[in-house]
């Protein structure tokens, strides 16, 4: 089996499965958010913050944010590995991507539980 | 490998079939969505921070033309990425994995996402 030290799950099959599972979670989250916004045209702050104060919504959102992190890394790893041939540039770009993903994840946790 | 085989590296002379174009667009929309997360997290953060923040985001989406364009652009990228992703999942469960099926699914992807892009525009405006 060919292993790679920079992809997500160290095996292509594992990455393939994680990409599908995270895609389905993100699709469901997207449909939920679009549906919620469509069915609440005159949305106010109380309804909006009330939604995100629910424990199930925080769990659902954190699940989506973690899925974004995995999904974005596997997708961007694939794209950068395909097009950025010089090792130095590729590793530099991939390092920046990992940092940005980490910032998004911490930011997301702070939005859900902070303030 | 035969090192004398002909290689055509001039991309401008290659005609991309539709499935190739939707595949590349799937990648490009993925990159756009990753960058767009800055706006999405910003909007979520500010709108949940206080009633004033909520009104600020609502006001921007209702009156600021730049905010509307960003929202429409990201919703459009999301729509295409979503539909092209469903196409991927269909291929995974062995639906339409033929040359004709691939072209057909790409055509459906373009048409369905075009409709969603227009609907997203109607929603934003």
PDB file of C-alpha atoms in Angstrom:
ATOM      1  CA  UNK A   1       0.000   0.000   0.000  1.00  0.00           C
ATOM      2  CA  UNK A   2       1.266   3.437  -0.888  1.00  0.00           C
ATOM      3  CA  UNK A   3       1.230   5.774   2.070  1.00  0.00           C
ATOM      4  CA  UNK A   4       1.694   9.500   2.062  1.00  0.00           C
ATOM      5  CA  UNK A   5       2.749  11.631   5.010  1.00  0.00           C
ATOM      6  CA  UNK A   6       0.815  14.796   4.109  1.00  0.00           C
ATOM      7  CA  UNK A   7      -2.664  13.559   3.199  1.00  0.00           C
ATOM      8  CA  UNK A   8      -5.396  13.390   5.833  1.00  0.00           C
ATOM      9  CA  UNK A   9      -5.795   9.736   6.700  1.00  0.00           C
ATOM     10  CA  UNK A  10      -2.429   8.414   5.467  1.00  0.00           C
ATOM     11  CA  UNK A  11      -4.281   6.272   2.940  1.00  0.00           C
ATOM     12  CA  UNK A  12      -6.149   7.202  -0.204  1.00  0.00           C
ATOM     13  CA  UNK A  13      -9.085   4.952   0.651  1.00  0.00           C
ATOM     14  CA  UNK A  14      -9.465   6.552   4.074  1.00  0.00           C
ATOM     15  CA  UNK A  15      -9.340  10.053   2.548  1.00  0.00           C
ATOM     16  CA  UNK A  16     -11.883   8.988  -0.062  1.00  0.00           C
ATOM     17  CA  UNK A  17     -14.338   7.817   2.620  1.00  0.00           C
ATOM     18  CA  UNK A  18     -13.815  10.848   4.901  1.00  0.00           C
ATOM     19  CA  UNK A  19     -14.381  13.159   1.905  1.00  0.00           C
ATOM     20  CA  UNK A  20     -17.754  11.477   1.221  1.00  0.00           C
ATOM     21  CA  UNK A  21     -18.921  11.386   4.841  1.00  0.00           C
ATOM     22  CA  UNK A  22     -17.953  15.044   5.435  1.00  0.00           C
ATOM     23  CA  UNK A  23     -19.629  15.991   2.122  1.00  0.00           C
ATOM     24  CA  UNK A  24     -22.925  14.437   3.228  1.00  0.00           C
ATOM     25  CA  UNK A  25     -22.754  16.170   6.636  1.00  0.00           C
ATOM     26  CA  UNK A  26     -22.044  19.517   4.927  1.00  0.00           C
ATOM     27  CA  UNK A  27     -24.855  18.945   2.404  1.00  0.00           C
ATOM     28  CA  UNK A  28     -27.341  18.306   5.230  1.00  0.00           C
ATOM     29  CA  UNK A  29     -26.072  21.364   7.166  1.00  0.00           C
ATOM     30  CA  UNK A  30     -26.337  23.528   4.024  1.00  0.00           C
ATOM     31  CA  UNK A  31     -29.912  22.382   3.340  1.00  0.00           C
ATOM     32  CA  UNK A  32     -30.821  23.021   6.982  1.00  0.00           C
ATOM     33  CA  UNK A  33     -29.367  26.553   7.021  1.00  0.00           C
ATOM     34  CA  UNK A  34     -30.891  27.528   3.663  1.00  0.00           C
ATOM     35  CA  UNK A  35     -34.233  26.054   4.757  1.00  0.00           C
ATOM     36  CA  UNK A  36     -34.112  27.869   8.110  1.00  0.00           C
ATOM     37  CA  UNK A  37     -33.346  31.222   6.454  1.00  0.00           C
ATOM     38  CA  UNK A  38     -36.028  30.702   3.777  1.00  0.00           C
ATOM     39  CA  UNK A  39     -38.713  29.825   6.341  1.00  0.00           C
ATOM     40  CA  UNK A  40     -37.753  32.778   8.582  1.00  0.00           C
ATOM     41  CA  UNK A  41     -37.841  35.750   6.197  1.00  0.00           C
ATOM     42  CA  UNK A  42     -38.204  38.358   8.966  1.00  0.00           C
ATOM     43  CA  UNK A  43     -35.496  36.776  11.109  1.00  0.00           C
ATOM     44  CA  UNK A  44     -34.612  38.706  14.288  1.00  0.00           C
ATOM     45  CA  UNK A  45     -31.684  38.481  16.693  1.00  0.00           C
ATOM     46  CA  UNK A  46     -33.597  36.581  19.400  1.00  0.00           C
ATOM     47  CA  UNK A  47     -34.659  33.778  17.031  1.00  0.00           C
ATOM     48  CA  UNK A  48     -31.191  33.626  15.470  1.00  0.00           C
ATOM     49  CA  UNK A  49     -29.219  33.553  18.743  1.00  0.00           C
ATOM     50  CA  UNK A  50     -31.900  31.279  20.210  1.00  0.00           C
ATOM     51  CA  UNK A  51     -31.190  28.723  17.494  1.00  0.00           C
ATOM     52  CA  UNK A  52     -27.447  28.770  18.185  1.00  0.00           C
ATOM     53  CA  UNK A  53     -27.935  28.571  21.966  1.00  0.00           C
ATOM     54  CA  UNK A  54     -29.528  25.124  21.582  1.00  0.00           C
ATOM     55  CA  UNK A  55     -27.161  22.285  22.450  1.00  0.00           C
ATOM     56  CA  UNK A  56     -28.198  20.212  19.406  1.00  0.00           C
ATOM     57  CA  UNK A  57     -27.486  23.176  17.093  1.00  0.00           C
ATOM     58  CA  UNK A  58     -24.034  23.676  18.639  1.00  0.00           C
ATOM     59  CA  UNK A  59     -23.254  19.976  18.208  1.00  0.00           C
ATOM     60  CA  UNK A  60     -24.623  20.043  14.623  1.00  0.00           C
ATOM     61  CA  UNK A  61     -22.586  23.192  13.846  1.00  0.00           C
ATOM     62  CA  UNK A  62     -19.383  21.867  15.399  1.00  0.00           C
ATOM     63  CA  UNK A  63     -19.856  18.650  13.410  1.00  0.00           C
ATOM     64  CA  UNK A  64     -20.179  20.792  10.271  1.00  0.00           C
ATOM     65  CA  UNK A  65     -17.083  22.868  11.147  1.00  0.00           C
ATOM     66  CA  UNK A  66     -15.008  19.731  11.770  1.00  0.00           C
ATOM     67  CA  UNK A  67     -16.328  18.372   8.460  1.00  0.00           C
ATOM     68  CA  UNK A  68     -15.269  21.614   6.735  1.00  0.00           C
ATOM     69  CA  UNK A  69     -11.767  21.206   8.192  1.00  0.00           C
ATOM     70  CA  UNK A  70     -11.399  17.616   6.949  1.00  0.00           C
ATOM     71  CA  UNK A  71     -13.168  18.218   3.619  1.00  0.00           C
ATOM     72  CA  UNK A  72     -11.158  21.378   2.830  1.00  0.00           C
ATOM     73  CA  UNK A  73      -7.877  19.720   3.715  1.00  0.00           C
ATOM     74  CA  UNK A  74      -8.490  16.617   1.581  1.00  0.00           C
ATOM     75  CA  UNK A  75      -9.744  18.723  -1.338  1.00  0.00           C
ATOM     76  CA  UNK A  76      -7.000  21.347  -1.188  1.00  0.00           C
ATOM     77  CA  UNK A  77      -4.342  18.681  -0.576  1.00  0.00           C
ATOM     78  CA  UNK A  78      -5.480  16.953  -3.789  1.00  0.00           C
ATOM     79  CA  UNK A  79      -5.441  20.196  -5.781  1.00  0.00           C
ATOM     80  CA  UNK A  80      -2.074  21.406  -4.444  1.00  0.00           C
ATOM     81  CA  UNK A  81      -0.514  17.965  -4.964  1.00  0.00           C
ATOM     82  CA  UNK A  82      -1.751  17.966  -8.562  1.00  0.00           C
ATOM     83  CA  UNK A  83      -0.602  21.438  -9.570  1.00  0.00           C
ATOM     84  CA  UNK A  84       2.256  22.525  -7.293  1.00  0.00           C
ATOM     85  CA  UNK A  85       5.177  20.374  -8.375  1.00  0.00           C
ATOM     86  CA  UNK A  86       8.148  22.041  -6.596  1.00  0.00           C
ATOM     87  CA  UNK A  87       8.229  20.428  -3.122  1.00  0.00           C
ATOM     88  CA  UNK A  88       9.180  23.622  -1.270  1.00  0.00           C
ATOM     89  CA  UNK A  89       6.326  25.694  -2.663  1.00  0.00           C
ATOM     90  CA  UNK A  90       3.814  22.873  -2.218  1.00  0.00           C
ATOM     91  CA  UNK A  91       4.735  22.241   1.423  1.00  0.00           C
ATOM     92  CA  UNK A  92       4.734  25.998   2.133  1.00  0.00           C
ATOM     93  CA  UNK A  93       1.246  26.433   0.623  1.00  0.00           C
ATOM     94  CA  UNK A  94      -0.057  23.312   2.383  1.00  0.00           C
ATOM     95  CA  UNK A  95       1.324  24.588   5.698  1.00  0.00           C
ATOM     96  CA  UNK A  96      -0.507  27.892   5.242  1.00  0.00           C
ATOM     97  CA  UNK A  97      -3.722  25.979   4.385  1.00  0.00           C
ATOM     98  CA  UNK A  98      -3.430  23.893   7.578  1.00  0.00           C
ATOM     99  CA  UNK A  99      -2.914  27.051   9.648  1.00  0.00           C
ATOM    100  CA  UNK A 100      -5.939  28.742   8.046  1.00  0.00           C
ATOM    101  CA  UNK A 101      -8.089  25.634   8.649  1.00  0.00           C
ATOM    102  CA  UNK A 102      -6.973  25.612  12.298  1.00  0.00           C
ATOM    103  CA  UNK A 103      -7.864  29.305  12.677  1.00  0.00           C
ATOM    104  CA  UNK A 104     -11.328  28.678  11.138  1.00  0.00           C
ATOM    105  CA  UNK A 105     -11.918  25.769  13.508  1.00  0.00           C
ATOM    106  CA  UNK A 106     -10.947  27.708  16.659  1.00  0.00           C
ATOM    107  CA  UNK A 107     -12.923  30.731  15.420  1.00  0.00           C
ATOM    108  CA  UNK A 108     -15.955  28.505  14.876  1.00  0.00           C
ATOM    109  CA  UNK A 109     -15.719  27.037  18.395  1.00  0.00           C
ATOM    110  CA  UNK A 110     -15.411  30.565  19.811  1.00  0.00           C
ATOM    111  CA  UNK A 111     -18.494  31.737  17.868  1.00  0.00           C
ATOM    112  CA  UNK A 112     -20.510  28.756  19.114  1.00  0.00           C
ATOM    113  CA  UNK A 113     -19.517  28.895  22.795  1.00  0.00           C
ATOM    114  CA  UNK A 114     -17.973  32.322  23.267  1.00  0.00           C
ATOM    115  CA  UNK A 115     -19.434  35.745  24.031  1.00  0.00           C
TER     116      UNK A 115
ATOM    117  CA  UNK B   1       7.042   3.759 -20.891  1.00  0.00           C
ATOM    118  CA  UNK B   2       7.761   4.673 -24.476  1.00  0.00           C
ATOM    119  CA  UNK B   3       9.619   7.984 -24.236  1.00  0.00           C
ATOM    120  CA  UNK B   4       9.011   8.722 -27.925  1.00  0.00           C
ATOM    121  CA  UNK B   5       5.244   8.877 -27.597  1.00  0.00           C
ATOM    122  CA  UNK B   6       3.786  12.219 -28.761  1.00  0.00           C
ATOM    123  CA  UNK B   7       3.017  14.669 -26.008  1.00  0.00           C
ATOM    124  CA  UNK B   8       0.774  17.686 -26.486  1.00  0.00           C
ATOM    125  CA  UNK B   9       1.347  20.202 -23.720  1.00  0.00           C
ATOM    126  CA  UNK B  10      -0.180  23.198 -25.491  1.00  0.00           C
ATOM    127  CA  UNK B  11      -3.415  23.545 -23.501  1.00  0.00           C
ATOM    128  CA  UNK B  12      -4.812  26.153 -25.905  1.00  0.00           C
ATOM    129  CA  UNK B  13      -5.016  23.505 -28.641  1.00  0.00           C
ATOM    130  CA  UNK B  14      -6.860  20.980 -26.479  1.00  0.00           C
ATOM    131  CA  UNK B  15     -10.657  20.939 -26.521  1.00  0.00           C
ATOM    132  CA  UNK B  16     -11.914  20.107 -23.041  1.00  0.00           C
ATOM    133  CA  UNK B  17     -14.965  17.840 -22.982  1.00  0.00           C
ATOM    134  CA  UNK B  18     -17.807  19.039 -20.744  1.00  0.00           C
ATOM    135  CA  UNK B  19     -17.065  16.541 -17.920  1.00  0.00           C
ATOM    136  CA  UNK B  20     -13.504  17.940 -17.761  1.00  0.00           C
ATOM    137  CA  UNK B  21     -14.828  21.487 -17.473  1.00  0.00           C
ATOM    138  CA  UNK B  22     -17.293  20.603 -14.694  1.00  0.00           C
ATOM    139  CA  UNK B  23     -14.494  18.730 -12.890  1.00  0.00           C
ATOM    140  CA  UNK B  24     -12.214  21.768 -13.010  1.00  0.00           C
ATOM    141  CA  UNK B  25     -15.105  24.031 -11.981  1.00  0.00           C
ATOM    142  CA  UNK B  26     -15.733  21.721  -8.998  1.00  0.00           C
ATOM    143  CA  UNK B  27     -12.131  22.317  -7.892  1.00  0.00           C
ATOM    144  CA  UNK B  28     -12.259  26.083  -8.515  1.00  0.00           C
ATOM    145  CA  UNK B  29     -15.559  26.489  -6.620  1.00  0.00           C
ATOM    146  CA  UNK B  30     -14.028  24.475  -3.754  1.00  0.00           C
ATOM    147  CA  UNK B  31     -11.136  26.955  -3.517  1.00  0.00           C
ATOM    148  CA  UNK B  32     -13.560  29.911  -3.733  1.00  0.00           C
ATOM    149  CA  UNK B  33     -15.669  28.431  -0.917  1.00  0.00           C
ATOM    150  CA  UNK B  34     -12.572  27.953   1.270  1.00  0.00           C
ATOM    151  CA  UNK B  35     -11.647  31.628   0.853  1.00  0.00           C
ATOM    152  CA  UNK B  36     -15.320  32.567   1.309  1.00  0.00           C
ATOM    153  CA  UNK B  37     -15.324  30.950   4.762  1.00  0.00           C
ATOM    154  CA  UNK B  38     -13.774  34.224   5.994  1.00  0.00           C
ATOM    155  CA  UNK B  39     -17.007  36.052   5.084  1.00  0.00           C
ATOM    156  CA  UNK B  40     -19.249  33.254   6.361  1.00  0.00           C
ATOM    157  CA  UNK B  41     -17.527  33.005   9.763  1.00  0.00           C
ATOM    158  CA  UNK B  42     -17.381  36.808   9.993  1.00  0.00           C
ATOM    159  CA  UNK B  43     -21.125  37.090   9.324  1.00  0.00           C
ATOM    160  CA  UNK B  44     -21.936  34.304  11.816  1.00  0.00           C
ATOM    161  CA  UNK B  45     -19.627  35.804  14.466  1.00  0.00           C
ATOM    162  CA  UNK B  46     -20.944  39.381  14.182  1.00  0.00           C
ATOM    163  CA  UNK B  47     -24.616  38.389  13.801  1.00  0.00           C
ATOM    164  CA  UNK B  48     -24.478  36.279  16.982  1.00  0.00           C
ATOM    165  CA  UNK B  49     -22.382  38.757  19.008  1.00  0.00           C
ATOM    166  CA  UNK B  50     -25.152  41.308  19.760  1.00  0.00           C
ATOM    167  CA  UNK B  51     -28.462  42.697  18.413  1.00  0.00           C
ATOM    168  CA  UNK B  52     -26.420  45.595  16.928  1.00  0.00           C
ATOM    169  CA  UNK B  53     -24.104  43.124  15.180  1.00  0.00           C
ATOM    170  CA  UNK B  54     -27.114  41.204  13.850  1.00  0.00           C
ATOM    171  CA  UNK B  55     -28.579  44.417  12.425  1.00  0.00           C
ATOM    172  CA  UNK B  56     -25.203  45.344  10.900  1.00  0.00           C
ATOM    173  CA  UNK B  57     -25.029  42.035   8.983  1.00  0.00           C
ATOM    174  CA  UNK B  58     -28.690  42.303   7.968  1.00  0.00           C
ATOM    175  CA  UNK B  59     -28.219  45.889   6.840  1.00  0.00           C
ATOM    176  CA  UNK B  60     -25.129  44.964   4.794  1.00  0.00           C
ATOM    177  CA  UNK B  61     -26.975  42.094   3.082  1.00  0.00           C
ATOM    178  CA  UNK B  62     -30.009  44.309   2.441  1.00  0.00           C
ATOM    179  CA  UNK B  63     -28.314  47.483   1.185  1.00  0.00           C
ATOM    180  CA  UNK B  64     -24.600  46.996   0.486  1.00  0.00           C
ATOM    181  CA  UNK B  65     -24.114  46.055  -3.168  1.00  0.00           C
ATOM    182  CA  UNK B  66     -20.653  44.566  -2.469  1.00  0.00           C
ATOM    183  CA  UNK B  67     -22.026  42.367   0.340  1.00  0.00           C
ATOM    184  CA  UNK B  68     -24.831  41.234  -1.981  1.00  0.00           C
ATOM    185  CA  UNK B  69     -22.351  40.342  -4.715  1.00  0.00           C
ATOM    186  CA  UNK B  70     -20.177  38.368  -2.263  1.00  0.00           C
ATOM    187  CA  UNK B  71     -23.255  36.557  -0.905  1.00  0.00           C
ATOM    188  CA  UNK B  72     -24.526  35.749  -4.407  1.00  0.00           C
ATOM    189  CA  UNK B  73     -21.053  34.653  -5.559  1.00  0.00           C
ATOM    190  CA  UNK B  74     -20.565  32.335  -2.582  1.00  0.00           C
ATOM    191  CA  UNK B  75     -24.095  30.904  -2.831  1.00  0.00           C
ATOM    192  CA  UNK B  76     -23.470  30.269  -6.551  1.00  0.00           C
ATOM    193  CA  UNK B  77     -20.147  28.534  -5.853  1.00  0.00           C
ATOM    194  CA  UNK B  78     -21.864  26.507  -3.122  1.00  0.00           C
ATOM    195  CA  UNK B  79     -24.706  25.553  -5.476  1.00  0.00           C
ATOM    196  CA  UNK B  80     -22.364  24.305  -8.181  1.00  0.00           C
ATOM    197  CA  UNK B  81     -20.051  22.516  -5.715  1.00  0.00           C
ATOM    198  CA  UNK B  82     -23.123  20.889  -4.107  1.00  0.00           C
ATOM    199  CA  UNK B  83     -24.583  19.645  -7.415  1.00  0.00           C
ATOM    200  CA  UNK B  84     -21.195  18.477  -8.760  1.00  0.00           C
ATOM    201  CA  UNK B  85     -20.651  16.706  -5.418  1.00  0.00           C
ATOM    202  CA  UNK B  86     -23.960  14.845  -5.807  1.00  0.00           C
ATOM    203  CA  UNK B  87     -22.734  13.809  -9.275  1.00  0.00           C
ATOM    204  CA  UNK B  88     -19.615  12.377  -7.607  1.00  0.00           C
ATOM    205  CA  UNK B  89     -21.695  10.410  -5.098  1.00  0.00           C
ATOM    206  CA  UNK B  90     -23.828   9.014  -7.955  1.00  0.00           C
ATOM    207  CA  UNK B  91     -20.662   7.834  -9.699  1.00  0.00           C
ATOM    208  CA  UNK B  92     -19.525   6.232  -6.422  1.00  0.00           C
ATOM    209  CA  UNK B  93     -22.670   4.102  -6.332  1.00  0.00           C
ATOM    210  CA  UNK B  94     -22.169   3.185  -9.991  1.00  0.00           C
ATOM    211  CA  UNK B  95     -24.882   5.304 -11.572  1.00  0.00           C
ATOM    212  CA  UNK B  96     -24.172   6.427 -15.117  1.00  0.00           C
ATOM    213  CA  UNK B  97     -20.517   5.391 -15.190  1.00  0.00           C
ATOM    214  CA  UNK B  98     -20.296   5.333 -18.985  1.00  0.00           C
ATOM    215  CA  UNK B  99     -19.046   7.871 -21.516  1.00  0.00           C
ATOM    216  CA  UNK B 100     -22.596   8.925 -22.405  1.00  0.00           C
ATOM    217  CA  UNK B 101     -23.653   8.886 -18.747  1.00  0.00           C
ATOM    218  CA  UNK B 102     -20.709  11.112 -17.818  1.00  0.00           C
ATOM    219  CA  UNK B 103     -21.553  13.694 -20.467  1.00  0.00           C
ATOM    220  CA  UNK B 104     -25.252  13.519 -19.534  1.00  0.00           C
ATOM    221  CA  UNK B 105     -24.541  14.028 -15.822  1.00  0.00           C
ATOM    222  CA  UNK B 106     -22.259  16.969 -16.621  1.00  0.00           C
ATOM    223  CA  UNK B 107     -25.023  18.564 -18.696  1.00  0.00           C
ATOM    224  CA  UNK B 108     -27.506  18.063 -15.851  1.00  0.00           C
ATOM    225  CA  UNK B 109     -24.954  19.538 -13.405  1.00  0.00           C
ATOM    226  CA  UNK B 110     -24.601  22.691 -15.517  1.00  0.00           C
ATOM    227  CA  UNK B 111     -28.358  23.144 -16.004  1.00  0.00           C
ATOM    228  CA  UNK B 112     -29.365  22.459 -12.377  1.00  0.00           C
ATOM    229  CA  UNK B 113     -26.627  24.680 -10.933  1.00  0.00           C
ATOM    230  CA  UNK B 114     -27.472  27.459 -13.428  1.00  0.00           C
ATOM    231  CA  UNK B 115     -31.063  27.393 -12.154  1.00  0.00           C
ATOM    232  CA  UNK B 116     -29.816  27.470  -8.533  1.00  0.00           C
ATOM    233  CA  UNK B 117     -27.455  30.380  -9.318  1.00  0.00           C
ATOM    234  CA  UNK B 118     -30.410  32.384 -10.682  1.00  0.00           C
ATOM    235  CA  UNK B 119     -32.574  31.457  -7.668  1.00  0.00           C
ATOM    236  CA  UNK B 120     -29.721  32.506  -5.342  1.00  0.00           C
ATOM    237  CA  UNK B 121     -29.600  35.856  -7.139  1.00  0.00           C
ATOM    238  CA  UNK B 122     -33.360  36.282  -6.713  1.00  0.00           C
ATOM    239  CA  UNK B 123     -32.998  35.423  -3.004  1.00  0.00           C
ATOM    240  CA  UNK B 124     -30.177  37.935  -2.427  1.00  0.00           C
ATOM    241  CA  UNK B 125     -31.944  40.758  -4.327  1.00  0.00           C
TER     242      UNK B 125
END
